[in-house]
CSV table of C-alpha atoms in Angstrom, one decimal:
chain,number,residue,atom,x,y,z
A,1,MET,CA,0.0,0.1,-0.1
A,2,VAL,CA,3.0,2.4,0.6
A,3,GLY,CA,3.9,2.2,-3.1
A,4,LEU,CA,0.4,2.9,-4.1
A,5,ILE,CA,0.3,5.9,-1.7
A,6,ILE,CA,3.7,7.3,-3.2
A,7,ALA,CA,2.2,6.9,-6.8
A,8,VAL,CA,-1.1,8.7,-6.2
A,9,SER,CA,0.6,11.3,-3.9
A,10,MET,CA,2.4,12.4,-7.1
A,11,THR,CA,-0.9,13.4,-8.6
A,12,SER,CA,-2.1,15.1,-5.6
A,13,ILE,CA,0.9,17.2,-5.1
A,14,ASP,CA,1.0,18.0,-8.9
A,15,GLN,CA,-2.8,19.6,-8.6
A,16,THR,CA,-1.5,22.4,-6.5
A,17,ILE,CA,2.3,22.8,-7.0
A,18,VAL,CA,2.0,23.4,-10.8
A,19,ALA,CA,-0.8,26.1,-10.3
A,20,LEU,CA,1.0,27.8,-7.6
A,21,THR,CA,4.3,27.8,-9.3
A,22,GLY,CA,2.7,28.9,-12.6
A,23,PRO,CA,3.8,32.8,-12.5
A,24,THR,CA,7.6,31.5,-12.2
A,25,ILE,CA,7.2,29.1,-14.9
A,26,GLN,CA,5.6,31.6,-17.1
A,27,ARG,CA,8.3,34.3,-16.5
A,28,ASP,CA,11.3,31.9,-16.8
A,29,LEU,CA,10.0,30.3,-20.2
A,30,GLY,CA,8.9,33.6,-21.5
A,31,ILE,CA,5.4,32.5,-22.3
A,32,THR,CA,1.9,34.6,-22.0
A,33,HIS,CA,-0.4,33.8,-19.4
A,34,GLY,CA,-2.8,31.8,-22.0
A,35,PRO,CA,-0.2,29.0,-22.5
A,36,MET,CA,0.3,28.6,-18.9
A,37,GLN,CA,-3.4,28.5,-18.0
A,38,TRP,CA,-3.7,25.9,-20.7
A,39,ALA,CA,-1.0,23.9,-19.2
A,40,VAL,CA,-2.9,23.7,-16.0
A,41,ASN,CA,-6.3,23.2,-17.7
A,42,VAL,CA,-5.3,20.5,-20.1
A,43,TYR,CA,-4.1,18.3,-17.4
A,44,LEU,CA,-7.6,18.1,-15.8
A,45,ILE,CA,-9.3,17.7,-19.1
A,46,ALA,CA,-7.0,14.7,-20.1
A,47,THR,CA,-7.7,13.0,-16.7
A,48,ALA,CA,-11.5,13.5,-17.2
A,49,ALA,CA,-11.6,12.2,-20.7
A,50,PHE,CA,-9.4,9.0,-20.0
A,51,PHE,CA,-10.3,7.9,-16.6
A,52,LEU,CA,-13.2,5.7,-17.7
A,53,LEU,CA,-10.7,3.8,-20.3
A,54,GLY,CA,-8.0,3.7,-17.4
A,55,GLY,CA,-10.7,2.1,-15.3
A,56,ARG,CA,-11.6,-0.6,-17.8
A,57,LEU,CA,-8.0,-1.4,-18.9
A,58,SER,CA,-7.3,-2.1,-15.3
A,59,ASP,CA,-9.9,-4.5,-14.8
A,60,VAL,CA,-9.2,-6.2,-18.2
A,61,LEU,CA,-5.3,-6.2,-18.2
A,62,GLY,CA,-4.9,-6.2,-14.3
A,63,HIS,CA,-4.6,-3.7,-11.8
A,64,ARG,CA,-0.9,-4.3,-11.0
A,65,ARG,CA,0.1,-4.1,-14.6
A,66,MET,CA,-1.8,-1.0,-15.4
A,67,ALA,CA,-0.6,0.7,-12.2
A,68,LEU,CA,3.1,0.2,-13.0
A,69,ILE,CA,2.4,1.4,-16.5
A,70,GLY,CA,0.6,4.5,-15.2
A,71,ILE,CA,3.5,5.2,-12.6
A,72,ALA,CA,6.1,4.8,-15.2
A,73,ALA,CA,4.2,7.0,-17.6
A,74,PHE,CA,3.6,9.6,-15.1
A,75,GLY,CA,7.2,9.7,-14.0
A,76,SER,CA,8.4,10.1,-17.7
A,77,THR,CA,5.8,12.7,-18.5
A,78,SER,CA,6.8,14.6,-15.5
A,79,LEU,CA,10.4,14.6,-16.7
A,80,LEU,CA,9.4,15.9,-20.1
A,81,CYS,CA,7.5,18.7,-18.5
A,82,GLY,CA,10.7,19.7,-16.7
A,83,LEU,CA,12.7,19.5,-19.9
A,84,ALA,CA,10.6,22.2,-21.6
A,85,PRO,CA,12.9,24.4,-23.7
A,86,ASP,CA,12.9,28.3,-23.7
A,87,GLY,CA,11.9,29.9,-26.8
A,88,ASP,CA,8.9,29.8,-29.3
A,89,TYR,CA,8.0,26.1,-28.6
A,90,ALA,CA,8.1,26.5,-24.9
A,91,GLY,CA,4.1,26.7,-24.5
A,92,ALA,CA,3.3,24.0,-27.0
A,93,TRP,CA,5.8,21.6,-25.4
A,94,LEU,CA,4.5,22.3,-21.8
A,95,ILE,CA,1.0,21.8,-22.9
A,96,ALA,CA,1.7,18.5,-24.9
A,97,ALA,CA,3.7,17.1,-21.8
A,98,ARG,CA,1.0,18.0,-19.3
A,99,ALA,CA,-1.9,16.4,-21.4
A,100,LEU,CA,0.3,13.3,-21.7
A,101,GLN,CA,0.9,13.4,-17.7
A,102,GLY,CA,-2.9,13.8,-17.3
A,103,VAL,CA,-3.4,10.5,-19.3
A,104,ALA,CA,-1.0,8.8,-17.4
A,105,GLY,CA,-2.5,9.9,-14.3
A,106,ALA,CA,-6.0,8.4,-15.6
A,107,LEU,CA,-4.3,5.2,-16.4
A,108,MET,CA,-2.8,4.9,-13.0
A,109,TYR,CA,-5.4,6.0,-10.5
A,110,PRO,CA,-8.2,3.4,-10.9
A,111,ALA,CA,-5.7,0.7,-11.1
A,112,ALA,CA,-4.1,1.9,-7.7
A,113,ILE,CA,-7.5,2.0,-6.1
A,114,GLY,CA,-8.3,-1.4,-7.6
A,115,LEU,CA,-5.1,-2.8,-5.6
A,116,VAL,CA,-5.9,-1.3,-2.3
A,117,VAL,CA,-9.4,-2.8,-2.6
A,118,GLN,CA,-8.2,-6.2,-3.6
A,119,THR,CA,-5.6,-6.1,-0.6
A,120,PHE,CA,-8.3,-5.7,2.0
A,121,PRO,CA,-11.5,-7.7,2.8
A,122,ARG,CA,-14.8,-5.6,2.8
A,123,ALA,CA,-15.1,-5.5,6.8
A,124,GLY,CA,-11.7,-3.5,7.1
A,125,ARG,CA,-11.9,-1.7,3.6
A,126,ALA,CA,-13.3,1.5,4.7
A,127,GLY,CA,-10.7,2.3,7.2
A,128,ALA,CA,-7.9,1.2,4.7
A,129,MET,CA,-9.6,3.6,2.1
A,130,ALA,CA,-9.8,6.3,4.9
A,131,ARG,CA,-6.1,6.1,5.6
A,132,PHE,CA,-5.1,6.0,1.8
A,133,PHE,CA,-7.4,9.2,1.0
A,134,ALA,CA,-6.2,11.0,4.1
A,135,ILE,CA,-2.4,10.5,3.4
A,136,THR,CA,-2.5,11.1,-0.5
A,137,GLY,CA,-5.1,14.0,0.1
A,138,ALA,CA,-2.6,15.5,2.7
A,139,MET,CA,-0.1,15.7,0.1
A,140,THR,CA,-2.0,18.3,-1.6
A,141,ALA,CA,-1.5,20.6,1.2
A,142,LEU,CA,2.3,19.9,0.7
A,143,GLY,CA,2.2,21.1,-2.8
A,144,PRO,CA,2.6,24.9,-2.2
A,145,ILE,CA,5.1,24.2,0.6
A,146,ALA,CA,7.3,21.8,-1.5
A,147,GLY,CA,6.9,24.1,-4.5
A,148,GLY,CA,8.2,27.2,-2.3
A,149,TYR,CA,11.1,25.3,-1.5
A,150,LEU,CA,11.7,23.6,-4.9
A,151,SER,CA,11.3,26.6,-6.9
A,152,ALA,CA,13.7,28.5,-5.2
A,153,TRP,CA,16.3,26.3,-7.0
A,154,THR,CA,14.3,25.8,-10.2
A,155,TRP,CA,10.8,25.7,-11.2
A,156,ARG,CA,11.8,22.4,-13.3
A,157,SER,CA,12.2,20.6,-9.8
A,158,VAL,CA,8.5,20.8,-9.2
A,159,PHE,CA,8.0,18.2,-12.1
A,160,TRP,CA,11.4,16.5,-11.6
A,161,VAL,CA,10.6,15.4,-8.0
A,162,ASN,CA,8.0,12.9,-9.5
A,163,VAL,CA,10.7,10.8,-11.1
A,164,PRO,CA,12.3,9.6,-7.9
A,165,LEU,CA,8.8,9.1,-6.3
A,166,ALA,CA,7.9,7.1,-9.5
A,167,ILE,CA,10.9,4.9,-9.1
A,168,VAL,CA,10.2,4.1,-5.7
A,169,GLY,CA,6.5,3.6,-6.3
A,170,LEU,CA,7.3,1.2,-9.2
A,171,VAL,CA,9.8,-1.0,-7.1
A,172,LEU,CA,7.3,-1.2,-4.1
A,173,VAL,CA,4.3,-2.0,-6.4
A,174,ARG,CA,6.2,-4.5,-8.4
A,175,LEU,CA,7.4,-6.4,-5.1
A,176,ALA,CA,4.3,-6.3,-3.0
A,177,ALA,CA,1.3,-5.9,-5.3
A,178,PRO,CA,-0.8,-9.2,-6.1
A,179,ARG,CA,-0.7,-10.6,-9.5
A,180,PRO,CA,-4.3,-11.0,-10.7
A,181,GLU,CA,-5.0,-13.0,-14.0
A,182,PRO,CA,-5.9,-10.8,-16.9
A,183,ARG,CA,-9.4,-11.3,-18.5
A,184,SER,CA,-9.8,-12.4,-22.1
A,185,GLU,CA,-12.3,-9.5,-22.8
A,186,PRO,CA,-12.2,-7.0,-25.5
A,187,ILE,CA,-11.9,-3.1,-24.9
A,188,ASP,CA,-14.8,-1.1,-26.0
A,189,LEU,CA,-12.8,1.2,-28.2
A,190,PRO,CA,-15.8,3.1,-29.9
A,191,GLY,CA,-17.2,3.8,-26.4
A,192,ALA,CA,-13.7,4.9,-25.0
A,193,VAL,CA,-13.4,7.4,-27.7
A,194,ILE,CA,-17.1,8.7,-27.5
A,195,VAL,CA,-16.7,9.2,-23.6
A,196,ALA,CA,-13.5,10.8,-23.8
A,197,ALA,CA,-14.8,13.4,-26.2
A,198,ALA,CA,-17.8,13.9,-24.2
A,199,PHE,CA,-16.2,14.6,-20.8
A,200,GLY,CA,-13.2,16.3,-22.6
A,201,VAL,CA,-15.6,19.1,-24.1
A,202,THR,CA,-17.6,19.2,-21.2
A,203,VAL,CA,-14.7,19.9,-18.9
A,204,PHE,CA,-13.2,22.3,-21.4
A,205,GLY,CA,-16.6,24.3,-21.5
A,206,LEU,CA,-16.8,24.4,-17.7
A,207,GLN,CA,-13.1,25.6,-17.2
A,208,GLN,CA,-13.3,28.3,-19.9
A,209,ALA,CA,-17.0,29.6,-18.8
A,210,GLY,CA,-15.7,31.8,-16.2
A,211,SER,CA,-13.3,33.7,-18.7
A,212,TRP,CA,-15.2,33.6,-21.9
A,213,GLY,CA,-18.8,33.9,-20.3
A,214,TRP,CA,-21.6,31.4,-20.0
A,215,THR,CA,-23.3,33.0,-22.9
A,216,ASN,CA,-20.2,32.5,-25.2
A,217,PRO,CA,-21.1,30.4,-28.3
A,218,TRP,CA,-18.2,28.4,-27.8
A,219,ILE,CA,-19.1,27.4,-24.3
A,220,ILE,CA,-23.0,26.8,-25.1
A,221,ALA,CA,-21.7,24.6,-28.0
A,222,SER,CA,-19.0,22.8,-25.7
A,223,LEU,CA,-21.6,21.9,-23.0
A,224,ILE,CA,-24.5,20.9,-25.6
A,225,THR,CA,-21.9,18.6,-27.4
A,226,GLY,CA,-20.6,16.9,-24.4
A,227,ALA,CA,-24.2,16.2,-23.3
A,228,ALA,CA,-25.2,14.8,-26.8
A,229,LEU,CA,-22.1,12.7,-26.9
A,230,LEU,CA,-22.8,11.5,-23.3
A,231,ILE,CA,-26.2,10.3,-24.5
A,232,VAL,CA,-24.9,8.7,-27.7
A,233,PHE,CA,-22.2,6.7,-25.3
A,234,CYS,CA,-25.2,5.4,-23.0
A,235,ILE,CA,-26.9,4.1,-26.1
A,236,VAL,CA,-23.7,2.4,-27.4
A,237,GLU,CA,-22.9,0.9,-24.1
A,238,LEU,CA,-26.6,-0.6,-23.8
A,239,ARG,CA,-25.9,-2.3,-27.2
A,240,THR,CA,-22.3,-3.5,-26.6
A,241,GLU,CA,-21.5,-7.1,-25.4
A,242,HIS,CA,-18.5,-5.8,-23.5
A,243,PRO,CA,-19.1,-2.3,-22.8
A,244,LEU,CA,-16.6,0.2,-21.4
A,245,VAL,CA,-19.0,0.8,-18.4
A,246,ARG,CA,-21.8,-1.5,-17.4
A,247,LEU,CA,-24.5,0.9,-16.8
A,248,ALA,CA,-26.6,-1.7,-15.1
A,249,VAL,CA,-24.4,-0.6,-11.9
A,250,PHE,CA,-26.6,2.5,-11.6
A,251,ARG,CA,-29.4,0.5,-10.9
A,252,ASP,CA,-28.0,0.1,-7.5
A,253,ARG,CA,-29.8,2.8,-5.6
A,254,SER,CA,-26.8,3.1,-3.1
A,255,PHE,CA,-24.1,3.3,-5.8
A,256,THR,CA,-25.7,6.3,-7.5
A,257,ILE,CA,-26.3,8.1,-4.3
A,258,ALA,CA,-22.9,7.7,-3.2
A,259,ASN,CA,-21.5,9.1,-6.6
A,260,THR,CA,-24.1,11.8,-6.5
A,261,ALA,CA,-22.6,12.8,-2.9
A,262,LEU,CA,-19.1,12.6,-4.3
A,263,LEU,CA,-20.1,15.0,-7.3
A,264,LEU,CA,-21.5,17.5,-4.6
A,265,ALA,CA,-18.9,17.2,-2.3
A,266,SER,CA,-16.4,17.9,-5.0
A,267,ILE,CA,-18.0,21.1,-5.8
A,268,ALA,CA,-16.9,22.2,-2.4
A,269,PHE,CA,-13.7,20.5,-2.1
A,270,VAL,CA,-12.0,21.2,-5.3
A,271,SER,CA,-13.0,24.8,-5.6
A,272,THR,CA,-11.8,25.4,-2.0
A,273,PHE,CA,-8.1,24.7,-3.1
A,274,PHE,CA,-8.4,27.5,-5.6
A,275,PHE,CA,-10.2,30.1,-3.4
A,276,LEU,CA,-8.1,29.5,-0.4
A,277,SER,CA,-4.9,30.0,-2.6
A,278,VAL,CA,-6.0,33.1,-4.1
A,279,TYR,CA,-7.6,34.5,-0.7
A,280,GLY,CA,-4.2,33.8,1.1
A,281,GLN,CA,-2.1,35.7,-1.3
A,282,VAL,CA,-4.4,38.5,-2.3
A,283,SER,CA,-6.3,39.3,0.8
A,284,LEU,CA,-4.0,37.8,3.5
A,285,GLN,CA,-0.9,39.0,1.6
A,286,LEU,CA,0.8,35.6,2.3
A,287,SER,CA,3.6,34.0,0.1
A,288,ALA,CA,2.8,30.9,-1.7
A,289,LEU,CA,4.8,29.1,1.0
A,290,ASN,CA,2.7,30.4,3.9
A,291,THR,CA,-0.7,29.8,1.8
A,292,GLY,CA,0.1,26.1,2.3
A,293,LEU,CA,-0.6,26.5,5.9
A,294,LEU,CA,-4.2,27.1,4.8
A,295,PHE,CA,-4.4,23.9,3.0
A,296,LEU,CA,-2.9,22.2,6.0
A,297,LYS,CA,-5.4,23.3,8.4
A,298,LEU,CA,-7.9,22.2,5.8
A,299,PHE,CA,-6.3,18.6,5.9
A,300,ILE,CA,-5.8,18.3,9.6
A,301,GLY,CA,-9.8,18.4,10.0
A,302,PHE,CA,-10.0,16.1,6.8
A,303,VAL,CA,-7.6,13.5,8.3
A,304,VAL,CA,-9.1,13.2,11.7
A,305,ALA,CA,-12.7,13.1,10.5
A,306,SER,CA,-12.0,10.4,7.9
A,307,GLN,CA,-10.9,7.9,10.4
A,308,ILE,CA,-14.0,8.6,12.5
A,309,GLY,CA,-16.1,8.4,9.5
A,310,ALA,CA,-14.7,5.1,8.4
A,311,ARG,CA,-15.4,3.6,11.9
A,312,ARG,CA,-19.0,4.9,11.7
A,313,PHE,CA,-19.4,3.7,8.1
A,314,ASP,CA,-18.5,0.1,9.3
A,315,GLN,CA,-20.9,0.3,12.3
A,316,LEU,CA,-23.8,2.4,10.8
A,317,GLY,CA,-23.6,2.4,7.1
A,318,GLY,CA,-23.3,5.0,4.3
A,319,ARG,CA,-26.4,7.0,5.1
A,320,THR,CA,-25.5,8.1,8.7
A,321,VAL,CA,-21.9,9.0,7.5
A,322,LEU,CA,-23.2,11.1,4.5
A,323,LEU,CA,-25.7,12.8,6.6
A,324,PHE,CA,-23.2,13.8,9.3
A,325,GLY,CA,-20.7,14.8,6.8
A,326,GLY,CA,-23.0,16.8,4.9
A,327,VAL,CA,-24.2,18.8,8.1
A,328,ILE,CA,-20.6,19.2,9.3
A,329,GLY,CA,-19.6,20.3,6.1
A,330,PHE,CA,-22.3,23.1,5.9
A,331,LEU,CA,-21.6,24.4,9.2
A,332,GLY,CA,-17.9,24.6,8.6
A,333,PHE,CA,-18.3,26.3,5.2
A,334,PHE,CA,-20.8,28.7,6.3
A,335,TRP,CA,-18.7,29.7,9.4
A,336,LEU,CA,-15.8,30.1,6.9
A,337,SER,CA,-17.7,32.3,4.7
A,338,LYS,CA,-18.2,34.8,7.6
A,339,ALA,CA,-14.6,34.4,8.9
A,340,VAL,CA,-12.9,35.3,5.5
A,341,ILE,CA,-14.5,38.6,5.5
A,342,THR,CA,-12.6,40.0,8.5
A,343,ILE,CA,-8.9,39.7,7.8
A,344,PRO,CA,-7.0,38.7,11.0
A,345,ASP,CA,-4.3,40.7,12.4
A,346,ASN,CA,-1.9,37.6,12.3
A,347,PRO,CA,-2.7,35.7,9.2
A,348,ALA,CA,0.5,34.0,9.0
A,349,ASP,CA,0.0,32.4,12.4
A,350,PHE,CA,-1.2,28.8,12.3
A,351,MET,CA,-3.8,29.6,15.0
A,352,ASN,CA,-6.1,32.5,14.4
A,353,SER,CA,-9.8,33.3,14.0
A,354,GLN,CA,-9.9,31.4,10.7
A,355,THR,CA,-8.4,28.3,11.8
A,356,LEU,CA,-11.2,26.4,13.4
A,357,PRO,CA,-13.7,27.1,10.4
A,358,ILE,CA,-11.1,25.6,7.9
A,359,MET,CA,-10.6,22.5,9.9
A,360,LEU,CA,-14.4,22.0,10.4
A,361,ALA,CA,-15.0,22.5,6.7
A,362,GLY,CA,-12.3,19.8,5.9
A,363,ALA,CA,-13.7,17.7,8.8
A,364,GLY,CA,-17.2,17.6,6.9
A,365,ILE,CA,-15.7,16.6,3.6
A,366,GLY,CA,-13.2,13.9,5.3
A,367,PHE,CA,-16.0,12.3,7.3
A,368,MET,CA,-18.0,11.3,4.2
A,369,LEU,CA,-15.6,11.2,1.2
A,370,SER,CA,-13.8,8.1,1.7
A,371,SER,CA,-16.7,6.4,3.0
A,372,ALA,CA,-18.7,7.1,0.0
A,373,SER,CA,-15.8,6.3,-2.2
A,374,THR,CA,-15.7,2.9,-0.4
A,375,ASP,CA,-19.3,2.1,-0.7
A,376,ALA,CA,-19.2,2.8,-4.3
A,377,VAL,CA,-16.5,0.5,-4.8
A,378,ASN,CA,-18.0,-2.2,-2.7
A,379,ARG,CA,-20.8,-2.3,-5.1
A,380,ALA,CA,-18.8,-3.3,-8.2
A,381,ILE,CA,-20.2,-5.6,-10.4
A,382,GLY,CA,-18.1,-8.8,-10.6
A,383,ALA,CA,-15.1,-7.2,-8.9
A,384,SER,CA,-14.7,-4.5,-11.7
A,385,TYR,CA,-13.1,-2.3,-9.1
A,386,GLY,CA,-11.2,-0.2,-11.7
A,387,GLU,CA,-14.5,0.6,-13.6
A,388,VAL,CA,-16.5,1.8,-10.5
A,389,THR,CA,-13.4,3.8,-9.2
A,390,ALA,CA,-13.2,5.3,-12.7
A,391,ILE,CA,-16.8,6.4,-12.5
A,392,SER,CA,-16.4,7.8,-9.1
A,393,GLN,CA,-13.5,9.8,-9.9
A,394,THR,CA,-14.9,11.1,-13.1
A,395,MET,CA,-17.8,12.3,-10.9
A,396,ARG,CA,-15.4,14.1,-8.5
A,397,ASN,CA,-13.9,15.6,-11.5
A,398,LEU,CA,-17.0,16.9,-13.0
A,399,GLY,CA,-18.0,18.2,-9.7
A,400,GLY,CA,-14.9,20.1,-9.3
A,401,ALA,CA,-15.0,21.5,-12.7
A,402,LEU,CA,-18.5,22.6,-12.1
A,403,GLY,CA,-18.0,24.2,-8.8
A,404,LEU,CA,-14.9,26.2,-9.9
A,405,ALA,CA,-16.9,27.4,-13.0
A,406,VAL,CA,-20.0,28.6,-11.2
A,407,LEU,CA,-18.3,29.7,-8.1
A,408,SER,CA,-15.6,31.5,-10.0
A,409,THR,CA,-18.3,33.3,-12.1
A,410,VAL,CA,-20.1,34.4,-8.8
A,411,VAL,CA,-16.9,35.7,-7.3
A,412,THR,CA,-15.5,37.6,-10.3
A,413,GLN,CA,-18.9,39.3,-10.6
A,414,SER,CA,-19.0,40.2,-7.1
A,415,LEU,CA,-15.4,41.4,-7.0
A,416,THR,CA,-15.8,43.7,-10.2
A,417,THR,CA,-18.8,45.4,-8.6
A,418,LYS,CA,-16.9,45.9,-5.4
A,419,LEU,CA,-13.7,47.2,-7.1
A,420,THR,CA,-15.5,49.5,-9.4
A,421,ALA,CA,-17.3,51.3,-6.5
A,422,SER,CA,-14.1,51.5,-4.4
A,423,PHE,CA,-11.8,52.5,-7.2
A,424,THR,CA,-14.1,55.3,-8.6
A,425,ALA,CA,-14.3,56.5,-5.1
A,426,LEU,CA,-10.6,56.8,-5.0
A,427,GLY,CA,-10.3,58.5,-8.0
A,428,ALA,CA,-9.3,55.6,-10.4
A,429,PRO,CA,-11.4,55.1,-13.8
A,430,ALA,CA,-13.6,52.1,-13.6
A,431,SER,CA,-11.3,50.2,-16.1
A,432,ALA,CA,-8.8,50.0,-13.4
A,433,ALA,CA,-11.2,47.6,-11.7
A,434,ALA,CA,-11.2,45.4,-14.6
A,435,ASP,CA,-7.4,45.5,-14.8
A,436,ALA,CA,-7.1,44.4,-10.9
A,437,VAL,CA,-9.6,41.7,-11.4
A,438,ALA,CA,-7.6,40.3,-14.2
A,439,GLN,CA,-4.4,40.5,-12.1
A,440,ILE,CA,-6.3,38.8,-9.1
A,441,GLY,CA,-6.9,35.8,-11.6
A,442,GLY,CA,-3.2,35.3,-11.3
A,443,ALA,CA,-3.0,35.6,-7.5
A,444,SER,CA,-1.3,38.8,-7.5
A,445,SER,CA,-2.4,42.1,-6.0
A,446,SER,CA,0.8,43.9,-5.9
A,447,SER,CA,0.6,45.9,-9.2
A,448,SER,CA,-1.4,49.0,-9.1
A,449,PRO,CA,-2.8,50.6,-12.0
A,450,SER,CA,-0.8,53.5,-13.3
A,451,SER,CA,-3.8,56.0,-13.5
A,452,LEU,CA,-4.0,55.7,-9.7
A,453,PRO,CA,-2.8,58.7,-7.8
A,454,ALA,CA,0.4,57.5,-5.9
A,455,ALA,CA,-1.1,59.1,-2.6
A,456,VAL,CA,-3.6,56.5,-2.5
A,457,GLN,CA,-1.6,53.4,-3.3
A,458,ALA,CA,-2.1,51.9,0.1
A,459,GLN,CA,-6.0,52.5,0.1
A,460,TYR,CA,-5.9,50.8,-3.5
A,461,ILE,CA,-4.4,47.7,-2.0
A,462,GLN,CA,-6.5,47.8,0.9
A,463,ALA,CA,-9.7,47.9,-1.3
A,464,VAL,CA,-8.4,44.8,-3.3
A,465,GLN,CA,-7.7,43.0,0.0
A,466,GLN,CA,-11.0,43.5,1.4
A,467,GLY,CA,-12.9,43.4,-1.7
A,468,TYR,CA,-11.7,40.1,-2.7
A,469,ALA,CA,-12.4,38.9,1.0
A,470,GLU,CA,-15.9,39.9,0.8
A,471,ALA,CA,-16.3,38.4,-2.9
A,472,VAL,CA,-14.8,34.8,-2.0
A,473,SER,CA,-17.2,34.6,1.0
A,474,HIS,CA,-19.9,34.0,-1.7
A,475,ALA,CA,-17.8,30.8,-2.9
A,476,PHE,CA,-17.8,29.5,0.4
A,477,VAL,CA,-21.6,30.0,0.9
A,478,GLY,CA,-21.8,27.9,-2.1
A,479,SER,CA,-19.7,25.1,-1.0
A,480,ALA,CA,-22.1,25.1,2.3
A,481,ILE,CA,-25.0,24.7,0.0
A,482,ALA,CA,-23.2,21.8,-1.9
A,483,MET,CA,-22.6,20.2,1.5
A,484,ALA,CA,-26.1,20.8,2.6
A,485,ALA,CA,-27.1,19.1,-0.5
A,486,VAL,CA,-25.1,15.9,0.3
A,487,ALA,CA,-27.0,15.8,3.5
A,488,LEU,CA,-30.2,15.9,1.8
A,489,VAL,CA,-29.5,13.2,-0.7
A,490,SER,CA,-28.3,11.0,2.2
A,491,LEU,CA,-32.0,10.8,3.2
A,492,LEU,CA,-32.4,8.7,0.0
A,493,TYR,CA,-29.8,6.2,0.9
A,494,PRO,CA,-31.0,2.9,1.9
A,495,ASP,CA,-30.1,2.7,5.5
A,496,ARG,CA,-27.4,-0.1,6.4
A,497,GLU,CA,-28.2,-1.8,3.1
A,498,LYS,CA,-25.7,-4.6,2.0
A,499,ALA,CA,-24.0,-3.9,-1.3
A,500,ARG,CA,-25.9,-6.2,-3.9
A,501,ASP,CA,-24.9,-7.2,-7.5
A,502,VAL,CA,-27.5,-5.9,-9.8
A,503,LEU,CA,-26.4,-8.7,-12.4
A,504,GLY,CA,-26.5,-11.6,-9.9
A,505,VAL,CA,-22.7,-11.8,-9.2
A,506,SER,CA,-21.7,-11.5,-5.8
A,507,ALA,CA,-19.6,-8.4,-5.1
A,508,SER,CA,-16.6,-9.1,-3.0
């Protein structure tokens, strides 16, 4: 299990370390903001597009084999990212390497979870999954901290650090992982192509909606095309003897509700990383390194609560865990939405007025996340753990993309309104507010518009700090609503129901 934790931790660290090191990469390679943003976005698009194929490959070819292939590919593509050349081809190289890195992650993750599930019996599986998700999730908090130290040497090291981790992971998995027999089943390539296109264009549309606008024709076309392709995919799968996804698994009400809860929780969880990062650097004026402390607070609550939630899952079943996790998360995020408005006098201290609400928000998600994932995996048809893991992870990716798209739009609109009023009161033109909002999109509030009188520079910075603090509170209200929805859907969960195989095959 140690090798799998190391392997999956690479992807967890990568999610935050690259985004926060982006300005340094952009400056050193001499590329514009556009290619750098695409280098971040294309990774998420690629993982969303290929998760289901990765899950099916791991079930057919063997979880151990696909885990080894995925780990080796992730390490190799990380090396390619760090070797991006300066000059005209820098942006294209980095985007292509990040896309390949995303595909590698999509191949590795379902196989890794499948191996964890195979290793532990059903009775102790929730605890094992809770430990797995707690440790790999906590690595996300280490991303900004590690990035701060590594980028002081060279930004390339934030990618190269994955190479020794991949080597260690390969050795441990090869030595310790069981060797399941591969299945003699074909891979549904037409279904794989259709669903990759469906989720790829959907995530693309959600990612770009915040900057291009929801009424942009390309955004509308992307979302409609994604929905249409998903319908076509379902029709194809129902007519295929060996489908990429056996849709019959959704007949299990508990499986469907667990995945709905994962989607809703990811709306809160994934968007929180982005908004805490920008809030820390813009409103609290923290360095990228110290901003990592905000993530650490979140994961302390997450780790502790995930262990408690796993025990309650074994004792009480999924319904109670989802209900309590949703309620705790709602209270934590709602409290946080109030706490972020008042900027503390000691923002760099670990203990301040925002520590407890951040921890409580993390506790709500931690209490239910690993248990919901475990229950979904327990309901796999014919031990197709890679397949159901890929479904659950796809739902989490969609939830994260949806949450970022919607909540970013709300925050941007609120911030624009607040800064326009503040700047015009300070004597700056309204266009200066739009410039400031664009700068904040890169997590920087240090640059002042040249049209602003020098005498009010401090007032300008204060307006930006407070304006973003008030605007981002709306995002945490949205996260609170998402967690309240988790609590509501839990009421539909069959209480203490045992996993059943909807095709008459026992789920082990």
